[in-house]
GROMACS .gro file of C-alpha atoms in nm:
model
  408
    1MET     CA    1   0.001  -0.014   0.018
    2SER     CA    2   0.129   0.381  -0.052
    3VAL     CA    3  -0.030   0.700   0.021
    4VAL     CA    4   0.120   1.016  -0.050
    5VAL     CA    5  -0.034   1.385   0.061
    6ILE     CA    6   0.094   1.690  -0.112
    7ALA     CA    7  -0.034   2.068   0.015
    8ILE     CA    8   0.031   2.312  -0.266
    9ALA     CA    9  -0.038   2.708  -0.232
   10THR     CA   10  -0.371   2.737  -0.496
   11ASP     CA   11  -0.288   3.062  -0.630
   12SER     CA   12   0.071   2.995  -0.700
   13GLY     CA   13   0.122   2.612  -0.758
   14VAL     CA   14   0.431   2.636  -0.488
   15PRO     CA   15   0.443   2.306  -0.325
   16ILE     CA   16   0.431   2.348   0.070
   17PHE     CA   17   0.464   2.006   0.152
   18SER     CA   18   0.461   1.643   0.082
   19ARG     CA   19   0.451   1.340   0.284
   20LYS     CA   20   0.388   0.975   0.208
   21ARG     CA   21   0.366   0.606   0.392
   22GLY     CA   22   0.439   0.299   0.196
   23ASN     CA   23   0.666   0.195  -0.069
   24SER     CA   24   0.606   0.466  -0.354
   25ASP     CA   25   0.845   0.705  -0.497
   26THR     CA   26   0.891   1.069  -0.369
   27VAL     CA   27   0.686   1.231  -0.573
   28GLN     CA   28   0.880   1.479  -0.828
   29PHE     CA   29   0.812   1.797  -0.894
   30SER     CA   30   0.715   1.789  -1.261
   31THR     CA   31   0.459   1.559  -1.102
   32ILE     CA   32   0.299   1.776  -0.849
   33ALA     CA   33   0.313   2.047  -1.159
   34SER     CA   34   0.089   1.841  -1.348
   35LEU     CA   35  -0.134   1.736  -1.079
   36HIS     CA   36  -0.188   2.103  -1.007
   37GLY     CA   37  -0.211   2.228  -1.332
   38ILE     CA   38  -0.506   1.960  -1.395
   39ASN     CA   39  -0.702   2.083  -1.090
   40MET     CA   40  -0.670   2.479  -1.289
   41PHE     CA   41  -0.731   2.388  -1.548
   42THR     CA   42  -1.077   2.229  -1.459
   43LYS     CA   43  -1.140   2.588  -1.234
   44CYS     CA   44  -1.026   2.776  -1.550
   45HIS     CA   45  -1.373   2.608  -1.705
   46ASN     CA   46  -1.554   2.665  -1.418
   47LEU     CA   47  -1.552   2.301  -1.334
   48THR     CA   48  -1.391   2.120  -0.997
   49MET     CA   49  -1.188   1.802  -1.029
   50LEU     CA   50  -1.296   1.558  -0.777
   51ASN     CA   51  -1.091   1.220  -0.791
   52THR     CA   52  -0.939   1.010  -1.059
   53LEU     CA   53  -0.899   0.635  -1.059
   54VAL     CA   54  -0.533   0.503  -1.161
   55ASP     CA   55  -0.425   0.198  -1.186
   56ASN     CA   56  -0.551   0.017  -0.825
   57GLY     CA   57  -0.549   0.369  -0.685
   58LYS     CA   58  -0.720   0.666  -0.690
   59ILE     CA   59  -0.612   1.100  -0.660
   60LEU     CA   60  -0.818   1.318  -0.478
   61TRP     CA   61  -0.832   1.695  -0.482
   62LYS     CA   62  -0.983   1.908  -0.214
   63GLU     CA   63  -0.924   2.281  -0.192
   64TYR     CA   64  -0.948   2.449   0.189
   65CYS     CA   65  -0.952   2.808   0.294
   66LYS     CA   66  -0.933   2.902  -0.073
   67SER     CA   67  -0.540   2.917  -0.052
   68VAL     CA   68  -0.426   2.585  -0.015
   69THR     CA   69  -0.511   2.257  -0.254
   70LEU     CA   70  -0.462   1.907  -0.113
   71ILE     CA   71  -0.373   1.618  -0.346
   72GLY     CA   72  -0.379   1.291  -0.199
   73ILE     CA   73  -0.321   0.989  -0.386
   74ALA     CA   74  -0.371   0.637  -0.229
   75THR     CA   75  -0.250   0.328  -0.435
   76GLY     CA   76  -0.151  -0.075  -0.384
   77GLY     CA   77  -0.530  -0.193  -0.278
   78LEU     CA   78  -0.533   0.080   0.059
   79GLU     CA   79  -0.926   0.106   0.112
   80CYS     CA   80  -0.958   0.413   0.286
   81ASP     CA   81  -1.196   0.742   0.251
   82LEU     CA   82  -0.918   0.988   0.103
   83GLU     CA   83  -1.136   1.266   0.136
   84LEU     CA   84  -1.199   1.211   0.523
   85LEU     CA   85  -0.828   1.192   0.560
   86LEU     CA   86  -0.714   1.518   0.379
   87ALA     CA   87  -0.967   1.657   0.581
   88SER     CA   88  -0.795   1.563   0.877
   89ILE     CA   89  -0.484   1.699   0.755
   90HIS     CA   90  -0.632   2.029   0.692
   91ASP     CA   91  -0.736   2.043   1.063
   92VAL     CA   92  -0.402   1.920   1.172
   93MET     CA   93  -0.273   2.223   0.975
   94ILE     CA   94  -0.529   2.436   1.116
   95PHE     CA   95  -0.446   2.323   1.501
   96CYS     CA   96  -0.100   2.431   1.461
   97ILE     CA   97  -0.087   2.744   1.289
   98GLY     CA   98  -0.427   2.881   1.278
   99LYS     CA   99  -0.689   2.916   0.992
  100LYS     CA  100  -0.610   3.321   0.944
  101GLU     CA  101  -0.202   3.237   0.855
  102LEU     CA  102  -0.353   2.931   0.635
  103GLU     CA  103  -0.599   3.150   0.458
  104THR     CA  104  -0.383   3.496   0.341
  105LEU     CA  105  -0.037   3.291   0.299
  106LYS     CA  106   0.119   3.625   0.307
  107ASN     CA  107   0.447   3.434   0.281
  108VAL     CA  108   0.484   3.120   0.166
  109ASP     CA  109   0.809   3.056   0.265
  110GLN     CA  110   0.726   3.090   0.654
  111THR     CA  111   0.427   2.876   0.640
  112LYS     CA  112   0.609   2.613   0.510
  113ARG     CA  113   0.869   2.645   0.805
  114ASP     CA  114   0.560   2.704   1.042
  115LEU     CA  115   0.400   2.395   0.924
  116ARG     CA  116   0.667   2.175   0.988
  117GLN     CA  117   0.543   2.157   1.346
  118CYS     CA  118   0.271   1.965   1.167
  119TYR     CA  119   0.442   1.661   1.039
  120PRO     CA  120   0.462   1.458   1.327
  121LEU     CA  121   0.088   1.413   1.314
  122ILE     CA  122   0.056   1.417   0.983
  123ASP     CA  123   0.321   1.117   0.968
  124TYR     CA  124   0.090   0.944   1.239
  125LEU     CA  125  -0.256   0.979   1.047
  126LEU     CA  126  -0.084   0.839   0.742
  127GLU     CA  127   0.086   0.539   0.913
  128SER     CA  128  -0.221   0.497   1.096
  129LEU     CA  129  -0.386   0.361   0.747
  130ASP     CA  130  -0.097   0.090   0.750
  131PRO     CA  131  -0.254  -0.215   0.888
  132ASN     CA  132   0.128  -0.357   0.917
  133ALA     CA  133   0.184  -0.033   1.144
  134ILE     CA  134   0.141  -0.329   1.424
  135SER     CA  135   0.449  -0.121   1.622
  136SER     CA  136   0.304   0.191   1.587
  137PRO     CA  137   0.261   0.408   1.869
  138LEU     CA  138  -0.091   0.514   1.789
  139PRO     CA  139  -0.268   0.204   1.650
  140THR     CA  140  -0.582   0.420   1.501
  141LEU     CA  141  -0.841   0.191   1.328
  142VAL     CA  142  -1.035   0.482   1.161
  143LEU     CA  143  -0.985   0.857   1.112
  144ASP     CA  144  -1.325   0.977   1.204
  145LEU     CA  145  -1.311   0.816   1.552
  146VAL     CA  146  -1.109   0.873   1.843
  147GLN     CA  147  -0.981   0.552   1.932
  148SER     CA  148  -1.074   0.458   2.323
  149PHE     CA  149  -1.038   0.142   2.558
  150LEU     CA  150  -1.287   0.072   2.792
  151CYS     CA  151  -1.141  -0.017   3.208
  152PRO     CA  152  -1.320  -0.025   3.490
  153GLN     CA  153  -1.111   0.258   3.663
  154ALA     CA  154  -1.255   0.505   3.431
  155GLN     CA  155  -1.474   0.700   3.627
  156GLN     CA  156  -1.229   0.763   3.935
  157LEU     CA  157  -0.977   0.874   3.652
  158GLN     CA  158  -1.251   1.130   3.568
  159GLN     CA  159  -1.257   1.271   3.897
  160ALA     CA  160  -0.931   1.318   3.904
  161LEU     CA  161  -0.904   1.475   3.581
  162ASP     CA  162  -1.156   1.708   3.710
  163ASN     CA  163  -0.955   1.815   3.978
  164TYR     CA  164  -0.664   1.834   3.813
  165ALA     CA  165  -0.811   2.054   3.512
  166GLU     CA  166  -0.976   2.280   3.811
  167SER     CA  167  -0.598   2.284   3.968
  168VAL     CA  168  -0.470   2.463   3.669
  169THR     CA  169  -0.712   2.686   3.560
  170GLY     CA  170  -0.815   2.430   3.272
  171ARG     CA  171  -1.147   2.346   3.074
  172TRP     CA  172  -1.069   2.006   2.887
  173ALA     CA  173  -0.868   1.764   3.016
  174CYS     CA  174  -0.770   1.412   2.899
  175LEU     CA  175  -0.624   1.104   3.004
  176SER     CA  176  -0.438   0.837   2.772
  177ILE     CA  177  -0.256   0.484   2.737
  178HIS     CA  178  -0.087   0.365   2.435
  179GLY     CA  179  -0.194   0.629   2.237
  180HIS     CA  180  -0.588   0.524   2.332
  181LEU     CA  181  -0.791   0.771   2.513
  182VAL     CA  182  -0.948   0.598   2.859
  183ALA     CA  183  -1.072   0.930   3.063
  184THR     CA  184  -1.142   1.239   3.053
  185SER     CA  185  -1.306   1.564   3.266
  186SER     CA  186  -1.676   1.628   3.271
  187ASP     CA  187  -1.669   1.873   2.986
  188PHE     CA  188  -1.466   1.747   2.742
  189ASP     CA  189  -1.711   1.606   2.499
  190GLU     CA  190  -1.780   1.994   2.440
  191LEU     CA  191  -1.523   1.965   2.166
  192ASN     CA  192  -1.606   1.857   1.831
  193PRO     CA  193  -1.463   1.461   1.776
  194ARG     CA  194  -1.215   1.607   1.567
  195GLU     CA  195  -1.071   1.837   1.775
  196ALA     CA  196  -1.091   1.570   2.054
  197ARG     CA  197  -0.899   1.348   1.811
  198LEU     CA  198  -0.621   1.562   1.725
  199MET     CA  199  -0.600   1.645   2.139
  200LEU     CA  200  -0.549   1.252   2.197
  201LEU     CA  201  -0.286   1.274   1.902
  202LEU     CA  202  -0.104   1.546   2.028
  203ALA     CA  203  -0.102   1.385   2.381
  204ALA     CA  204   0.048   1.087   2.300
  205SER     CA  205   0.323   1.204   2.051
  206GLN     CA  206   0.539   1.403   2.264
  207ASP     CA  207   0.786   1.181   2.253
  208GLY     CA  208   0.845   1.097   2.671
  209ALA     CA  209   0.859   1.468   2.703
  210PRO     CA  210   0.787   1.448   3.081
  211LEU     CA  211   0.623   1.838   3.042
  212ARG     CA  212   0.525   2.079   2.717
  213GLU     CA  213   0.312   2.310   2.651
  214THR     CA  214   0.203   2.387   2.345
  215PRO     CA  215  -0.050   2.657   2.128
  216VAL     CA  216  -0.299   2.502   1.975
  217TYR     CA  217  -0.589   2.644   1.805
  218LEU     CA  218  -0.904   2.425   1.776
  219PRO     CA  219  -1.063   2.400   1.350
  220HIS     CA  220  -1.370   2.408   1.515
  221MET     CA  221  -1.431   2.629   1.808
  222SER     CA  222  -1.150   2.857   1.816
  223PRO     CA  223  -0.948   2.838   1.425
  224ASN     CA  224  -0.796   3.222   1.525
  225VAL     CA  225  -0.723   3.227   1.893
  226ALA     CA  226  -0.476   2.967   2.019
  227PHE     CA  227  -0.542   2.759   2.358
  228ARG     CA  228  -0.248   2.667   2.591
  229ALA     CA  229  -0.206   2.295   2.549
  230VAL     CA  230  -0.018   2.126   2.838
  231THR     CA  231   0.111   1.781   2.853
  232CYS     CA  232   0.251   1.573   3.123
  233LYS     CA  233   0.377   1.233   3.129
  234LEU     CA  234   0.262   1.013   3.413
  235LEU     CA  235   0.385   0.689   3.373
  236SER     CA  236   0.565   0.497   3.065
  237ASP     CA  237   0.290   0.536   2.770
  238VAL     CA  238   0.043   0.711   3.009
  239TYR     CA  239   0.024   1.132   2.921
  240ILE     CA  240  -0.226   1.360   3.047
  241LEU     CA  241  -0.352   1.669   2.844
  242VAL     CA  242  -0.534   1.967   2.961
  243VAL     CA  243  -0.602   2.287   2.789
  244CYS     CA  244  -0.567   2.605   3.002
  245GLY     CA  245  -0.491   2.950   3.050
  246ALA     CA  246  -0.171   3.158   3.028
  247THR     CA  247  -0.090   3.059   3.395
  248PRO     CA  248   0.013   2.873   3.576
  249PRO     CA  249   0.363   2.874   3.495
  250LEU     CA  250   0.472   2.524   3.393
  251SER     CA  251   0.701   2.487   3.681
  252GLN     CA  252   0.393   2.535   3.905
  253ILE     CA  253   0.193   2.293   3.720
  254ASP     CA  254   0.482   2.035   3.774
  255GLU     CA  255   0.404   2.040   4.138
  256ILE     CA  256  -0.003   2.015   4.090
  257VAL     CA  257   0.057   1.683   3.905
  258LEU     CA  258   0.237   1.574   4.169
  259LEU     CA  259  -0.010   1.693   4.417
  260CYS     CA  260  -0.354   1.556   4.206
  261TRP     CA  261  -0.206   1.263   4.081
  262GLU     CA  262   0.040   1.079   4.354
  263GLY     CA  263  -0.274   0.877   4.488
  264TYR     CA  264  -0.403   0.760   4.148
  265ALA     CA  265  -0.057   0.547   4.036
  266GLN     CA  266  -0.195   0.191   4.129
  267VAL     CA  267  -0.537   0.284   3.950
  268ILE     CA  268  -0.344   0.354   3.647
  269LYS     CA  269  -0.116   0.069   3.655
  270GLU     CA  270  -0.454  -0.180   3.681
  271ALA     CA  271  -0.617   0.049   3.399
  272LYS     CA  272  -0.296  -0.033   3.179
  273LEU     CA  273  -0.361  -0.397   3.185
  274ILE     CA  274  -0.680  -0.392   2.965
  275HIS     CA  275  -0.421  -0.270   2.683
  276PRO     CA  276  -0.395  -0.477   2.436
  277ARG     CA  277  -0.701  -0.694   2.516
  278ASN     CA  278  -0.898  -0.281   2.553
  279PHE     CA  279  -1.197  -0.455   2.686
  280PRO     CA  280  -1.246  -0.580   3.081
  281MET     CA  281  -1.212  -0.881   3.152
  282SER     CA  282  -1.578  -0.916   3.262
  283ILE     CA  283  -1.697  -0.909   2.865
  284THR     CA  284  -1.614  -1.245   2.758
  285PHE     CA  285  -1.621  -1.333   2.377
  286GLU     CA  286  -1.691  -1.640   2.169
  287PRO     CA  287  -1.369  -1.843   2.012
  288CYS     CA  288  -1.483  -1.811   1.701
  289VAL     CA  289  -1.461  -1.415   1.729
  290LEU     CA  290  -1.163  -1.333   1.540
  291ALA     CA  291  -1.156  -0.937   1.624
  292ILE     CA  292  -1.390  -0.684   1.773
  293LEU     CA  293  -1.466  -0.289   1.685
  294VAL     CA  294  -1.739  -0.118   1.878
  295ILE     CA  295  -1.849   0.228   1.811
  296ASN     CA  296  -2.007   0.511   2.038
  297ILE     CA  297  -2.204   0.699   1.800
  298PRO     CA  298  -2.268   1.017   2.000
  299LYS     CA  299  -1.997   1.068   2.131
  300ARG     CA  300  -1.775   0.907   1.827
  301ARG     CA  301  -1.537   0.701   1.963
  302CYS     CA  302  -1.442   0.354   1.882
  303VAL     CA  303  -1.305   0.049   2.066
  304PHE     CA  304  -1.093  -0.235   1.842
  305SER     CA  305  -0.977  -0.584   1.950
  306ARG     CA  306  -0.776  -0.855   1.793
  307HIS     CA  307  -0.633  -0.947   2.116
  308LEU     CA  308  -0.951  -1.139   2.277
  309HIS     CA  309  -0.854  -1.479   2.335
  310PRO     CA  310  -0.488  -1.468   2.491
  311THR     CA  311  -0.433  -1.836   2.453
  312GLN     CA  312  -0.589  -1.900   2.127
  313LYS     CA  313  -0.433  -1.734   1.743
  314GLY     CA  314  -0.594  -1.612   1.490
  315ARG     CA  315  -0.594  -1.935   1.323
  316GLY     CA  316  -0.312  -1.836   1.078
  317MET     CA  317  -0.460  -1.493   1.026
  318SER     CA  318  -0.228  -1.230   1.165
  319GLY     CA  319  -0.318  -0.931   1.340
  320SER     CA  320  -0.255  -0.650   1.063
  321HIS     CA  321  -0.464  -0.923   0.808
  322ARG     CA  322  -0.745  -0.887   1.058
  323LEU     CA  323  -0.755  -0.525   1.119
  324ASP     CA  324  -0.760  -0.450   0.785
  325ILE     CA  325  -1.033  -0.669   0.684
  326LEU     CA  326  -1.232  -0.512   0.986
  327ARG     CA  327  -1.141  -0.170   0.900
  328THR     CA  328  -1.277  -0.217   0.521
  329PHE     CA  329  -1.585  -0.377   0.652
  330TYR     CA  330  -1.676  -0.075   0.824
  331ILE     CA  331  -1.553   0.163   0.584
  332THR     CA  332  -1.740   0.034   0.314
  333THR     CA  333  -2.032  -0.138   0.468
  334ALA     CA  334  -2.121  -0.067   0.828
  335ARG     CA  335  -2.068   0.279   0.854
  336ASP     CA  336  -2.393   0.287   0.611
  337LEU     CA  337  -2.556   0.129   0.978
  338ALA     CA  338  -2.494   0.467   1.138
  339PRO     CA  339  -2.614   0.773   0.947
  340GLU     CA  340  -2.497   0.994   1.184
  341LEU     CA  341  -2.133   0.875   1.055
  342ARG     CA  342  -2.182   0.992   0.756
  343ILE     CA  343  -1.934   1.252   0.610
  344ASP     CA  344  -2.103   1.265   0.263
  345ASP     CA  345  -2.434   1.468   0.164
  346GLN     CA  346  -2.578   1.181  -0.033
  347GLU     CA  347  -2.905   1.027   0.030
  348ARG     CA  348  -2.934   0.690   0.094
  349ASP     CA  349  -3.340   0.614   0.183
  350TYR     CA  350  -3.226   0.257   0.054
  351LEU     CA  351  -3.097   0.224   0.366
  352ALA     CA  352  -3.337   0.392   0.585
  353GLY     CA  353  -3.375   0.155   0.948
  354LEU     CA  354  -3.110  -0.096   0.860
  355THR     CA  355  -2.950  -0.208   1.194
  356GLU     CA  356  -2.762  -0.493   1.032
  357THR     CA  357  -2.547  -0.641   0.770
  358TYR     CA  358  -2.281  -0.861   0.659
  359TRP     CA  359  -1.970  -1.022   0.447
  360CYS     CA  360  -1.912  -1.395   0.400
  361SER     CA  361  -1.592  -1.512   0.204
  362GLU     CA  362  -1.430  -1.840   0.224
  363TYR     CA  363  -1.154  -1.690   0.491
  364HIS     CA  364  -1.335  -1.514   0.708
  365LYS     CA  365  -1.697  -1.370   0.784
  366CYS     CA  366  -1.793  -1.057   0.942
  367HIS     CA  367  -2.123  -0.943   1.092
  368ALA     CA  368  -2.208  -0.586   1.219
  369GLN     CA  369  -2.538  -0.479   1.424
  370ARG     CA  370  -2.660  -0.137   1.552
  371MET     CA  371  -2.847  -0.133   1.881
  372ARG     CA  372  -2.932   0.221   1.972
  373ASN     CA  373  -2.628   0.430   2.029
  374LEU     CA  374  -2.416   0.123   1.955
  375LEU     CA  375  -2.246  -0.034   1.650
  376CYS     CA  376  -2.045  -0.348   1.674
  377CYS     CA  377  -1.864  -0.510   1.365
  378VAL     CA  378  -1.708  -0.828   1.450
  379LEU     CA  379  -1.484  -1.067   1.255
  380TYR     CA  380  -1.565  -1.420   1.243
  381THR     CA  381  -1.409  -1.751   1.159
  382SER     CA  382  -1.540  -1.868   0.808
  383THR     CA  383  -1.701  -2.174   0.994
  384VAL     CA  384  -1.978  -1.965   1.182
  385HIS     CA  385  -2.305  -2.022   1.038
  386ASN     CA  386  -2.500  -1.717   0.963
  387HIS     CA  387  -2.748  -1.723   1.244
  388THR     CA  388  -2.516  -1.807   1.506
  389MET     CA  389  -2.272  -1.489   1.406
  390ARG     CA  390  -2.616  -1.282   1.451
  391SER     CA  391  -2.701  -1.438   1.773
  392ILE     CA  392  -2.328  -1.394   1.893
  393THR     CA  393  -2.319  -1.023   1.760
  394ASN     CA  394  -2.641  -0.897   1.960
  395GLN     CA  395  -2.512  -1.067   2.262
  396ILE     CA  396  -2.228  -0.902   2.258
  397LEU     CA  397  -2.424  -0.578   2.211
  398GLN     CA  398  -2.637  -0.650   2.508
  399ASP     CA  399  -2.343  -0.734   2.727
  400LEU     CA  400  -2.140  -0.423   2.639
  401SER     CA  401  -2.462  -0.235   2.718
  402SER     CA  402  -2.565  -0.378   3.055
  403ASN     CA  403  -2.231  -0.373   3.248
  404LYS     CA  404  -2.089  -0.180   3.483
  405GLU     CA  405  -1.779  -0.177   3.464
  406ILE     CA  406  -1.833  -0.042   3.101
  407TYR     CA  407  -1.773   0.341   3.118
  408TRP     CA  408  -1.750   0.583   2.781
   0.00000   0.00000   0.00000
């Protein structure tokens, strides 16, 4: 697989950056110029170039802020939502430098330098599309959801986050473990889901720094006025992020962190044990279940696991293969069960009222079912009968809805 994203100044055609993931060659300047030329030619004729298909791939053009054109190229059989990827990268650009600077582009060279701080976050987004990137510190499954895991300690950690945010005069706070959202402050849901996702990416991409502050712009809530995001490392692979004002200084926050969190070390260690299963041990799964993706639709959060049975292997199917199958099933089919997650404006009346769907192949089966605000996608072995598959998925949803250790 290969995915390349190129940013170009719309008016001048000057390349701003190019980032790639996979085995493709670096895109030459002449190719970038040709791709931009195609887009400009259509604009001169009052047309819009949406996308084009190439050998085993797709190219998409998207203009933002009337100043920047993003070009996405996905090849090698990669099943991804290019439009959503480009929208996410545009959010990252605003997140780092603000919408006003992106709209004006008064000095392209300066903007190019400023946008270098975006590269780690953009690279994480691109890497998340690669099912073979098992070693990635941010094992993200899909771009439009915040990847989480469910642990019984979430409520205790939320109380600690509320106390911590109040102590530093902050407003939104979250705690991540292994790049997964585990707990949030009470008002964290005020953020747009894509803003929450950016916060999670920022919290988990601090390269081990014990304490760091970063000015950030919220693409939907505050695209032109920066907030101060303070990230602190509590334990290995455990970070807390809080959005606060100009005070208190970092030296004082360091002391507040110790006061607020010193009594929660054991609670956090117990929460870490949930990973990589990502579900409490009180939730059991049948041996025929190879992987599962559960989505909380209103909160735009998802929980994915391919480690449901510690003593049982995936019957010859690698972990990356299971991830790729389930993600492809969600993107192409299961997402239609939740119109609220739809990112386009296309009418699909024939899907109204649909609550379940499935795939069957020689090697595996997939089944998705929606129950109120939860959408569950399950990867099964190929030997499972369809009626059994439906029964198991329904039972999983029942367990998730009634289990008192489940706290989103």
